Each structure stands twice: as C-alpha cells, then as structure tokens.
Coordinates of C-alpha atoms and ligand atoms in Angstrom, one line a residue:
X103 CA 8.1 39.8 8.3
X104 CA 5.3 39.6 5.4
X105 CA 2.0 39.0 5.5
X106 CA 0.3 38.1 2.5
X107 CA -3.6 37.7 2.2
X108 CA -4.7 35.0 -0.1
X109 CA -8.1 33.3 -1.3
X110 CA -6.6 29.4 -1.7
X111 CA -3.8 28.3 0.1
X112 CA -2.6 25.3 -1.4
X113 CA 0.3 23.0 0.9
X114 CA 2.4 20.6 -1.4
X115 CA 3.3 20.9 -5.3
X116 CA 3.0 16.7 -6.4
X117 CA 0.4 16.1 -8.6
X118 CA -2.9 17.2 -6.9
X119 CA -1.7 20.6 -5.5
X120 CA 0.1 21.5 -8.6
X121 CA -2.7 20.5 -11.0
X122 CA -4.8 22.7 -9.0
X123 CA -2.8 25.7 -9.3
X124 CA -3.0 25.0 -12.8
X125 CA -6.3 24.8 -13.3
X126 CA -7.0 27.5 -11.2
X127 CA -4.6 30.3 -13.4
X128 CA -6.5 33.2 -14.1
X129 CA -9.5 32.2 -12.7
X130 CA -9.2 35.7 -10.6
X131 CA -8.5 34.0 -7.5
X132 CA -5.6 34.4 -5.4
X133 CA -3.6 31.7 -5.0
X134 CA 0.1 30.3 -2.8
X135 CA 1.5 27.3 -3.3
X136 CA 3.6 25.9 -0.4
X137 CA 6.2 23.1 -1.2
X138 CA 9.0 21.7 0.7
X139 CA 10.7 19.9 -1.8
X140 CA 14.1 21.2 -3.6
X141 CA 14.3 18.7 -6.0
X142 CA 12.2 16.7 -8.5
X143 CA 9.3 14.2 -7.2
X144 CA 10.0 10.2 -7.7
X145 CA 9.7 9.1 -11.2
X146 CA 8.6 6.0 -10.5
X147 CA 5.4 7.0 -9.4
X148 CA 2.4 7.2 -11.3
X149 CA 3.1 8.3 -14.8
X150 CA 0.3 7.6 -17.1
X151 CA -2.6 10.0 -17.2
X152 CA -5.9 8.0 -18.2
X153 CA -8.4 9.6 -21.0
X154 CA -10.6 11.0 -18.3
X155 CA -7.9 12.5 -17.2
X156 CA -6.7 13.8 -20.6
X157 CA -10.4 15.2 -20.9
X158 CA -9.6 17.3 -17.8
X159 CA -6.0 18.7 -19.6
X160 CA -8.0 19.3 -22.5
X161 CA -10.4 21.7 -20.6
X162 CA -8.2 23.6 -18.8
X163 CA -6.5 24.7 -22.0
X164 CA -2.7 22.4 -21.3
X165 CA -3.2 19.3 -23.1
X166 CA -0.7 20.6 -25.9
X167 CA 1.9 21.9 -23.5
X168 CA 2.6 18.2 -22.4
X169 CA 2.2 17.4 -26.3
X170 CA 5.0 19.9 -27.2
X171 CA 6.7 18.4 -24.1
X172 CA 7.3 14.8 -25.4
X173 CA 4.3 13.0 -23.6
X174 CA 3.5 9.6 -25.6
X175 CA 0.1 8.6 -26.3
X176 CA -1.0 4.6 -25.4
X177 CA -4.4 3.7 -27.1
X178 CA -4.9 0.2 -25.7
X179 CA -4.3 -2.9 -23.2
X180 CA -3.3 -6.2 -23.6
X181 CA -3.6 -8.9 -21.0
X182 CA -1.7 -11.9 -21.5
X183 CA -0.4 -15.1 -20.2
X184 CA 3.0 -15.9 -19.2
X185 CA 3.7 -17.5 -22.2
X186 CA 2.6 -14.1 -24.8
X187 CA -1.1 -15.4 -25.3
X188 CA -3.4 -12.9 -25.8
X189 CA -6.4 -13.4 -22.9
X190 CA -7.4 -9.9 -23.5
X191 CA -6.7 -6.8 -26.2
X192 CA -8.8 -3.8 -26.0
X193 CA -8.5 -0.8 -27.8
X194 CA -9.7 2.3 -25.8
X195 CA -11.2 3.5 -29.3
X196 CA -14.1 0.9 -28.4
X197 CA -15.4 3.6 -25.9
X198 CA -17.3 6.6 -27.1
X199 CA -14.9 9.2 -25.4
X200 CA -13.1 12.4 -26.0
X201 CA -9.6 11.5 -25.7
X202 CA -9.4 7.4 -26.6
X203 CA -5.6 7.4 -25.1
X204 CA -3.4 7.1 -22.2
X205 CA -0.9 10.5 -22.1
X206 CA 2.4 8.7 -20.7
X207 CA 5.0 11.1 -19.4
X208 CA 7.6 10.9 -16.6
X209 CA 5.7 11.6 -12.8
X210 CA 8.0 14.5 -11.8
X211 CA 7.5 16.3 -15.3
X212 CA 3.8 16.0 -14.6
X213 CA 3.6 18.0 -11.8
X214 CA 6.7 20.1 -13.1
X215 CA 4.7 21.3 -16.2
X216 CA 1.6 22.3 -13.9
X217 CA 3.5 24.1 -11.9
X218 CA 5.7 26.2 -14.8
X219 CA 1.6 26.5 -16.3
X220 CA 0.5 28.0 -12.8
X221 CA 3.3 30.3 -12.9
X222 CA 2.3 32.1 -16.2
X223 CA -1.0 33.1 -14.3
X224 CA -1.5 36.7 -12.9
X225 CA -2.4 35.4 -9.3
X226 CA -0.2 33.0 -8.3
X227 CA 2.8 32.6 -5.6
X228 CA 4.8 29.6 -5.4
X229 CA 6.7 29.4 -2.3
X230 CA 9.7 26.2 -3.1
X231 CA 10.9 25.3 -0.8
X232 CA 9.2 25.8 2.1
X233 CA 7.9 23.7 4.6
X234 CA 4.0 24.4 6.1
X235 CA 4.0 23.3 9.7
X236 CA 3.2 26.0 12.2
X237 CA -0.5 26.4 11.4
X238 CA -2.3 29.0 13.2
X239 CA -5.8 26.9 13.6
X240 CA -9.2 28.9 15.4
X241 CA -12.4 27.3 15.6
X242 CA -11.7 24.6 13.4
X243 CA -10.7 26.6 10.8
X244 CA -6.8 27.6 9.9
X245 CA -6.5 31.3 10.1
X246 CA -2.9 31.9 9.0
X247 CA 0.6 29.5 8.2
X248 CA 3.9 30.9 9.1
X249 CA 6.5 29.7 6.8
X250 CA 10.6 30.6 5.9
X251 CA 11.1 31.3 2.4
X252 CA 13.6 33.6 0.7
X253 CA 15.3 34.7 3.7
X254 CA 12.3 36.0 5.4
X255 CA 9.3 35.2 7.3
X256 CA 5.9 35.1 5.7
X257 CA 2.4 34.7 7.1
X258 CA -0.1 33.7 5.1
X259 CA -3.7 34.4 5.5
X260 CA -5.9 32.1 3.9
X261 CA -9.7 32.1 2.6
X262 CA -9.5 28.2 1.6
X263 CA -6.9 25.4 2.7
X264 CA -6.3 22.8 -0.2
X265 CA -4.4 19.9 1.6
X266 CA -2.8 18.2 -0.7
X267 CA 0.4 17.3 0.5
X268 CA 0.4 13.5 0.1
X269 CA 0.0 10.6 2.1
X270 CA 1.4 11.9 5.4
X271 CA -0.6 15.0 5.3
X272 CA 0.1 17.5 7.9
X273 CA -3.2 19.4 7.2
X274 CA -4.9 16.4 8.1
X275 CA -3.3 15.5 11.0
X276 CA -3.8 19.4 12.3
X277 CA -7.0 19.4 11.8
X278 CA -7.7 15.5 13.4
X279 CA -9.3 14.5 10.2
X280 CA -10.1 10.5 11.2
X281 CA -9.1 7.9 8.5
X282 CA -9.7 4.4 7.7
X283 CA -6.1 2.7 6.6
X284 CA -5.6 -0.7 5.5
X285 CA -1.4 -1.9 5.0
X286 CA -1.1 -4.5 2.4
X287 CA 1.3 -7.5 3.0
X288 CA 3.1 -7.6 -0.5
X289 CA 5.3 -4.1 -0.8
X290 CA 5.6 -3.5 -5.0
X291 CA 8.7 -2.8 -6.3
X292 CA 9.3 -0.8 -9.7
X293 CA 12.5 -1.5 -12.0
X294 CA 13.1 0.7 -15.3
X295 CA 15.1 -0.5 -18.5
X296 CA 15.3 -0.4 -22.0
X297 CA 11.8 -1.5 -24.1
X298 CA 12.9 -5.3 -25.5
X299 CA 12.4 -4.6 -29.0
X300 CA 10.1 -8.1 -29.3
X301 CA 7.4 -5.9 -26.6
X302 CA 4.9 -5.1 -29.4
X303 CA 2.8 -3.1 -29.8
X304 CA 4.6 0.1 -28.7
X305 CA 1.9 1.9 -27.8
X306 CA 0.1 -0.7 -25.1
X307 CA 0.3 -1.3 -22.0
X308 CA 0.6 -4.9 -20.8
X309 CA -0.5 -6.9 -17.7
X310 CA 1.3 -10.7 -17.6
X311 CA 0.5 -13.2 -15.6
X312 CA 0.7 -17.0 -15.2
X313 CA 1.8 -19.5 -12.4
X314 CA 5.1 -17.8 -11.7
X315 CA 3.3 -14.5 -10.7
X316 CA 2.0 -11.1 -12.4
X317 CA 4.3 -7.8 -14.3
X318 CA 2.6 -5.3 -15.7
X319 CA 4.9 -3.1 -18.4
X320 CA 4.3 0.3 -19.1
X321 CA 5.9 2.1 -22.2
X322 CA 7.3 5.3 -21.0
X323 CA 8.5 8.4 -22.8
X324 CA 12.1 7.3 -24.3
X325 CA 11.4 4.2 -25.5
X326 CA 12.0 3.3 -21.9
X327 CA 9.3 0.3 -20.0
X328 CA 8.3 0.2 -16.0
X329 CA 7.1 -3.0 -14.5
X330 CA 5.7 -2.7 -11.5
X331 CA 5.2 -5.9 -9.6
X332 CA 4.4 -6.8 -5.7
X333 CA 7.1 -8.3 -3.7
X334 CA 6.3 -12.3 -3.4
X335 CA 8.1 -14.6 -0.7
X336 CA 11.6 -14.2 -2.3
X337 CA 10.9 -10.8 0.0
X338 CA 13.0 -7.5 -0.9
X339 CA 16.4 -8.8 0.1
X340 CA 16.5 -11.8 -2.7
X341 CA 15.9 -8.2 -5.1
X342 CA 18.0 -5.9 -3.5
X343 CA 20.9 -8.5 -3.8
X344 CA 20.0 -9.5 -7.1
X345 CA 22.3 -8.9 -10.4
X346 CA 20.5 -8.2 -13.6
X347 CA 20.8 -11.5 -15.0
X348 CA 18.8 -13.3 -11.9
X349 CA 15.8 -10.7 -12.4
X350 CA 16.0 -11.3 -15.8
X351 CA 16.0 -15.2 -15.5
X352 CA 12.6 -14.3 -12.5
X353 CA 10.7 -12.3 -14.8
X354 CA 11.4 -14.2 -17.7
X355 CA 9.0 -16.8 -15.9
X356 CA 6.3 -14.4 -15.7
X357 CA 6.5 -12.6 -19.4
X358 CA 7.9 -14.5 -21.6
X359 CA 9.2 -10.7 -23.8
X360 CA 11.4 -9.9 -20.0
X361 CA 13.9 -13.0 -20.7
X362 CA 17.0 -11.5 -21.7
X363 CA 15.2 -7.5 -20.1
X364 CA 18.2 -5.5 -18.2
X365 CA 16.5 -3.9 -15.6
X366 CA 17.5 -1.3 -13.1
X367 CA 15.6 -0.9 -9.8
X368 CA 13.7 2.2 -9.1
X369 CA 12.2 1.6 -5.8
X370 CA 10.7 -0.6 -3.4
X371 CA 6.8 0.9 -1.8
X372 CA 5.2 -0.5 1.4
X373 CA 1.8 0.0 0.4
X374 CA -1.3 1.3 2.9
X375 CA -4.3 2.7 1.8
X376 CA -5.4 6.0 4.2
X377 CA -8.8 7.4 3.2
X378 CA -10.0 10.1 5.3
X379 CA -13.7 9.5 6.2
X380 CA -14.5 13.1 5.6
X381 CA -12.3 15.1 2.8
X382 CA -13.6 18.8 4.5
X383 CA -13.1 20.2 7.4
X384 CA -13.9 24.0 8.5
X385 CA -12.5 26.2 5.7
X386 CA -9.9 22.8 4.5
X387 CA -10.5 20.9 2.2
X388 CA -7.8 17.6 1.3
X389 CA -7.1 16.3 -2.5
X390 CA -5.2 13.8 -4.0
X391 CA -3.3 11.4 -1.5
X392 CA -3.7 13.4 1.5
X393 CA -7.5 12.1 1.4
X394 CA -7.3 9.5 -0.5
X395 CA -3.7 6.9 -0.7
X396 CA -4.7 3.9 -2.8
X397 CA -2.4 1.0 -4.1
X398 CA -1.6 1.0 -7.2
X399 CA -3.2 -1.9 -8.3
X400 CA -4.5 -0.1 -11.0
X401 CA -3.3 2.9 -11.3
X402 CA -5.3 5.5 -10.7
X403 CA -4.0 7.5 -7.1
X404 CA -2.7 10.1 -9.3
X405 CA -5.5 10.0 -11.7
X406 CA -8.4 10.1 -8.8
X407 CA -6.5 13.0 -7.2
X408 CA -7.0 15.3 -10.4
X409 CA -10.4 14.0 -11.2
X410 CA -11.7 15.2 -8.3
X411 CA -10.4 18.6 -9.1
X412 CA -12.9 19.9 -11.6
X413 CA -15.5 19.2 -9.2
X414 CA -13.7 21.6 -6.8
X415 CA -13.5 24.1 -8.8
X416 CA -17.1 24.1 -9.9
X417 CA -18.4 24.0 -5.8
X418 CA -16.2 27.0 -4.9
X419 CA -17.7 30.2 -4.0
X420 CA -17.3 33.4 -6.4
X421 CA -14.1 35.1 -6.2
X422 CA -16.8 37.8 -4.5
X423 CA -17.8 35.5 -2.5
X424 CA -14.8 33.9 -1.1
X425 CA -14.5 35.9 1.9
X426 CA -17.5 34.9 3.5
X427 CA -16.8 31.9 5.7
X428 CA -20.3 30.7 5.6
X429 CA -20.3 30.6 1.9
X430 CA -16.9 28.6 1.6
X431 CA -18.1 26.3 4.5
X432 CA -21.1 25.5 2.3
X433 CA -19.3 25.4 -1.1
X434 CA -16.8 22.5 0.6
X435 CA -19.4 20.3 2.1
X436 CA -20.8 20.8 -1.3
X437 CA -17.8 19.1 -3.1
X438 CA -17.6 17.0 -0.5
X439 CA -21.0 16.0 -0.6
X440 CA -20.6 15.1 -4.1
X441 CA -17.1 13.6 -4.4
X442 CA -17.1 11.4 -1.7
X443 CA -19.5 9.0 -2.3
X444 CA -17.9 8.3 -6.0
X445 CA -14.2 8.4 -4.1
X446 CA -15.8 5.8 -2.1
X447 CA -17.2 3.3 -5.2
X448 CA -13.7 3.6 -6.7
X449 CA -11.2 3.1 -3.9
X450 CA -13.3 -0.1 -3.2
X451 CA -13.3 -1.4 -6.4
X452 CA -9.9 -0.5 -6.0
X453 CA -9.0 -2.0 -2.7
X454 CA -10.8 -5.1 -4.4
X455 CA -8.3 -5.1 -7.3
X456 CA -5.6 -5.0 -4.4
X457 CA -6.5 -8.2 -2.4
X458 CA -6.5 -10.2 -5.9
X459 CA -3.1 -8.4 -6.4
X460 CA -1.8 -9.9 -2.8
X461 CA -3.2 -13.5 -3.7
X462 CA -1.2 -12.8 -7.0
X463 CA 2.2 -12.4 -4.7
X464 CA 1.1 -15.0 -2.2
X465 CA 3.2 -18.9 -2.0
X466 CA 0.6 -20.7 -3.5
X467 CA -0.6 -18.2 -5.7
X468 CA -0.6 -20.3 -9.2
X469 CA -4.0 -22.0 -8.9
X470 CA -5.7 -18.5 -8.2
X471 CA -3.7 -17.2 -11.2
X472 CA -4.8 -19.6 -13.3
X473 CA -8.4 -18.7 -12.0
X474 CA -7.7 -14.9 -12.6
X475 CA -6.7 -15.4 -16.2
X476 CA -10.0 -17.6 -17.2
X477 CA -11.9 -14.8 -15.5
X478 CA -9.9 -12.1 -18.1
X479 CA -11.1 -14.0 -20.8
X480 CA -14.3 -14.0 -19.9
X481 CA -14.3 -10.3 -19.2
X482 CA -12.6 -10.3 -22.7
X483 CA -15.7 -12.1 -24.4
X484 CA -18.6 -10.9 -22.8
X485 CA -19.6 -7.3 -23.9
X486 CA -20.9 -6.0 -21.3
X487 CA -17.9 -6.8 -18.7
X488 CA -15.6 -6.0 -21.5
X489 CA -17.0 -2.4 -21.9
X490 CA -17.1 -1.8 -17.7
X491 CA -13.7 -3.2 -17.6
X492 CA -12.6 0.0 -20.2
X493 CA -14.3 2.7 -18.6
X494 CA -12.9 1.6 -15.4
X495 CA -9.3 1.6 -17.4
X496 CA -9.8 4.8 -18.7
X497 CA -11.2 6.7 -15.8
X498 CA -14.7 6.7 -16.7
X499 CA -16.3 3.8 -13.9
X500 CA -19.2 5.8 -14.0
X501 CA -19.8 5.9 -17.7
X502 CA -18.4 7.7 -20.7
X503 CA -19.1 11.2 -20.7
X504 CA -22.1 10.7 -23.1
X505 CA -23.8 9.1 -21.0
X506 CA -22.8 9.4 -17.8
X507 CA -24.8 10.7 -15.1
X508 CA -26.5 14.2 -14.8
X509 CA -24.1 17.1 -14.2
X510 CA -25.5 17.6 -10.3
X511 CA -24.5 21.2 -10.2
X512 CA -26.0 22.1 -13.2
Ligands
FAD683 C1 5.1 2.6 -7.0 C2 3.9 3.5 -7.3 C3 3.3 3.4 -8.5 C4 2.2 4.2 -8.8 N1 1.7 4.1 -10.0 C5 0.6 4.9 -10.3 C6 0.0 4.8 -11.6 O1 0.5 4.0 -12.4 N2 -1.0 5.6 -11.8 C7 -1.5 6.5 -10.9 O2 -2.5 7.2 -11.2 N3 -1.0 6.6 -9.7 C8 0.1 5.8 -9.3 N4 0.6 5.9 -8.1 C9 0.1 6.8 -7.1 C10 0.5 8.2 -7.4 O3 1.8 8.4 -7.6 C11 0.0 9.1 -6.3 O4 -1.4 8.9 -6.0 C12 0.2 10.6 -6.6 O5 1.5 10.9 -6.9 C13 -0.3 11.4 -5.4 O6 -0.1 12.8 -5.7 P1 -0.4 13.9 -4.6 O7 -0.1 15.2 -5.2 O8 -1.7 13.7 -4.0 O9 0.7 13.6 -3.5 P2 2.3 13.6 -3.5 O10 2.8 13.3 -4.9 O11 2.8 12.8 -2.4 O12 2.6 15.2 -3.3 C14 2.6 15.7 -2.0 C15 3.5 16.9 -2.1 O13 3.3 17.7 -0.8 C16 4.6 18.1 -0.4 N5 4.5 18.2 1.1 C17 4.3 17.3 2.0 N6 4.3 17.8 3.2 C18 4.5 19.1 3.1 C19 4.6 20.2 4.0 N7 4.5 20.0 5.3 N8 4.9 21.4 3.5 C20 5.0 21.6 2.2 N9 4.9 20.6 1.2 C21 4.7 19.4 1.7 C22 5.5 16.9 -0.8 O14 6.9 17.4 -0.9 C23 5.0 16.6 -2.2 O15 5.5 17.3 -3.2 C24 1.7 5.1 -7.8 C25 2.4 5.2 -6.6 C26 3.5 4.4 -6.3 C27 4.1 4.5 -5.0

C-alpha cells in the first residue's frame, strides 16, 4: 500500500478537471488526477471553445498547442430562416475582445491535450484509470481516497478536493451537497457528416429555423459539420429507425443547405439541468458539471466549467498556506462567494434559452418559430441587443474584458 500526500486532489479528467490540472502545472502545488475512464470522452459533446474561453488558453500559456494541434478558428454566427435568409450575421470582430474567435476542436482532444499539458509539469500524478469511490470523509471535510491503480493500493491524502467528475458527481453526493434539477421534455440528438459544400461561410456557425423546427450546424475540425437538434414528437424511435435519406428529406425542411446532407448519428442526450445550491463544501470544492449541468441550448456547459477556473485559482491559499484548513475553508467560500452568483445569472439566462428551445421541439411549434425569428431580427437591428447578444455568444455576458467589471480580488 502507498500513501501519497497531496495539496489538490482533483476526481475526473473531462474538461473541467483536466483543464484544471493544466492550468495549475507548475504553479508549485501538488497535484493527483483521478479518472476512471480507459478510453476517450464522447465527441459529440461540446467542442467549440468560445473567445472568453480562448482568453483563458491564452493566459495559461496553451493556446498554440491546440493551434499546432489542428483546432479551427470560427469568427462569426449566422441565424437564418429555413429557407437560407439571413435574419442575423454577426461577426465576433464587432466586440472589443482579445481573441474575436470560436477555437473548434473535437471534445475528447480537448480534455486529451490538457491532460498531455498537465503531465509536462513537475507536480503532477495522473491516476487513469481509476475509480474514486471509498472516500474517507471527517467533519465534513474528506481526509483521504483509497483507490486501485497500477496493481496496487494508494491512499491519497488531500489539502483541497476539486469535484469535477460530471453530472453524476460522487463528491457531491458524499458530501450531501443539495441541488436544484430541472429534466427537459425534448432529449437532443447530435448526427455528424460531411460539410455540404453549398454551407458557406466555412468558418460560421449557423442556427436554422422555420416552421418545420430548429438545426444548428457546427463546422468541426475535418471539414466535418454537427447539428444538434431536440427530439420533436416523431420521438427517438422515428430516428433511430431512420435511413439517411429520410433525415435528409426531415432536415431538409428545417435548413434548406441539409437537403441532400448524409448524416450519421452520434448520440441521443436526455437533458436535466443539476445546479448544486452551494459549489463548496468543507475542504471540496465542485467545477464544471458536477456543480453546474446545463442544456446545451447554447453551448456553454463546457465553456462555464473552465471559466470558472481562473477564479479558482486566484482564491486559493499560497502553496504555504495550503495546509491550514482554516485558510483553504476561507479561500473556497471566497470563490464561491464570487462565482456563484454570476453561475447563477448565466444558467438562468440559460435555462431561459432552454424553454424557447422546448417550444422550438413542441407539436404546434411553427407559430412561436415564426415569433422567435422576428425577435432575431430585431436583436439583429437594434445595437444594443445586438451587442448583449455577442458577448453572451462569446462568453463575455458580463461585458468585454475592457469594460467589464472591477477585478474583486484585486
Ligand atoms: C449533446 C451535448 C452537446 C453539448 N454541446 C456543448 C457545446 O456546444 N458547448 C459547450 O460548452 N458544452 C456543450 N455540452 C456540455 C459539455 O459537454 C459539458 O458541460 C462538459 O463536457 C462537462 O465537462 P466536465 O469536465 O465538467 O464533466 P465530464 O466531461 O462529464 O467529465 C467528468 C469526468 O469525471 C470522470 N468521473 C466520473 N466519476 C468518476 C469517479 N468516481 N472516479 C473517477 N473519475 C470519475 C468521468 O469519467 C469523466 O471523464 C454539450 C453536452 C451534450 C450532452
């Protein structure tokens, strides 16, 4: 048996824990990574990393690695009808901000890359596979984990706890953290294929929709596009049974580029949203889905969960400091003290862009479509709405970094 003494435990490797790693290479503090997976992550999750979030790549010294790596850069949006008219175009260049792109590159290579990143540093174990379940929890706080890896048994002593294994977090449940979850009726379902060669511009994004229903089409890496779009009343059978033709002939309706589109499914998601009313917890502190899972109405779960995370890092105690229980008690209320209340102004805005979503997927959806697309317009001609609509896009809802509100740890 091993024992091995650390400052940040950190349980899962998706997106949140291993960005964290990342970020936190070199930074002299000690750090294990505990994942249970033996193979890659779902590529049909989130794969487009907004400009906010491109800021925060930038800063931690890794935005070329995904660069060198094949990541595409998307620089605007277009929303348009069913038939291919424009209702809105937006170029994120319109917004003062550091990085006026969209990085696009395959989910599992996201949190791949972080963790190969994490791995150069001095202080840094990955434990893959291994599965964190017997937690060792006194006073609230979790004292040591007891996991299997390479043959042997290994008891790890942590400082911190970084839950951030996903939506079914254990570390939440462990520790009772209560949360507020909300299941949506309309599951989505993501298909991959090749990019029809009329989708122009290459590097957009597109949102379609018109009385049939909305797609929205993402240009992935390899000239390859995702749609992602909920599950109406046909229900998941009608696509499960479906031959490439009959989607084609279905989306067709909704974007008019999707007519002759051979698709592939990728996936079907019930969606739920589970948002832990408090993110700490004692010496724990959950990131990325396991305090926050959000539908993906407009994509931004895997965006929020690294946004928070240079906000973590800045509320930590020292690496002198990290021993004291006091100090790391204080330093996560901190963070939490300043992260939840913006968590909480997004995922509403959020859970907002989800109910239109589910009217969008409903039977008698076309006159609110209809009604949604005037509004886009509108958003589209009026300044003001047109600029809060980007920096919502881009991962700035609370303004560009410019002018954006005082640094509160400064
Ligand atoms: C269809 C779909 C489309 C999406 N599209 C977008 C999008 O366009 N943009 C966007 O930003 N987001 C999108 N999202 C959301 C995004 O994918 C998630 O928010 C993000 O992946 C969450 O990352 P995470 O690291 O918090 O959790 P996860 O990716 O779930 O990672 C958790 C990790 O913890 C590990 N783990 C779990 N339990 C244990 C344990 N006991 N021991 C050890 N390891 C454990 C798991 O194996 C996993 O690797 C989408 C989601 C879906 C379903």
């Amino acid at each position: 048996m091993k024992t091995i003494e650390t400052d940040v435990l950190i349980v899962g490797g998706g997106i949140a824990g291993a960005a964290l790693a990342c970020a936190l290479r070199d930074s002299g503090y000690w750090v294990v990574l505990v994942e249970q997976r033996k193979g890659p992550l779902d590529t049909a999750r989130g794969d487009h990393l907004q400009p906010c979030t491109v800021d925060a790549l930038a800063k931690w010294g890794v935005l070329n690695r995904f660069l060198e790596r094949g990541a595409g850069r998307r620089v605007g949006h277009e929303f348009r009808s069913e038939t291919g008219e424009t209702l809105l175009k937006a170029d994120y260049s319109e917004l003062p901000i550091p990085h006026p792109y969209f990085l696009v590159y395959h989910h599992d290579l996201i949190a791949e890359t972080f963790l190969e990143i994490a791995s150069e540093g001095s202080n840094f174990d990955l434990f893959k596979p291994a599965v964190a379940r017997e937690f060792k929890v006194v006073d609230g706080r979790i004292k040591a984990l007891k996991i299997h890896a390479n043959d042997q048994e290994i008891t790890i002593k942590p400082h911190i706890v970084v839950g951030a294994d996903g939506s079914n977090s254990i570390v939440r449940s462990t520790l009772n953290f209560a949360t507020f979850e909300h299941p949506y009726r309309h599951p989505m379902v993501a298909l991959f294929g090749k990019r029809p060669p009329r989708l122009k511009p290459e590097n957009y994004f597109f949102r379609y929709s018109g009385p049939e229903g909305l797609v929205f089409i993402q240009q992935r890496m390899d000239e390859q596009i995702k749609l992602t779009l909920p599950v109406g009343p046909e229900g998941i059978p009608w696509w499960k049974k479906s031959t490439k033709e009959e989607r084609a002939r279905v989306l067709g309706l909704r974007a008019d580029s999707l007519k002759c589109f051979e698709s592939e499914i990728a996936g079907f998601y019930p969606v739920r949203m589970i948002h832990a009313i408090d993110y700490v917890s004692g010496n724990v502190v959950l990131v990325g889905d396991a305090a926050h899972s959000i539908h993906p109405a407009r994509g931004q779960g895997l965006n929020m969960g690294i946004a928070s995370l240079p906000t973590l890092i800045r509320c930590l105690p020292t690496v002198a400091d990290v021993s004291s229980a006091e100090k790391v008690r204080q330093a996560l209320l901190q963070y939490q003290k300043i992260q939840k209340p913006l968590s909480d102004r997004i995922i509403a805005r959020n859970h907002q862009a989800a109910m239109d979503m589910e009217m969008g997927a409903d039977e008698d959806r076309a006159t609110f479509l209809k009604r949604q697309n005037e509004l886009i317009r509108e958003i589209s001609a009026r300044p003001e709405l047109r600029r809060m609509h980007l920096l919502e896009a881009t991962g700035y809802p609370f303004g560009a970094p410019t002018e954006a509100e005082p640094d509160y740890l400064a």
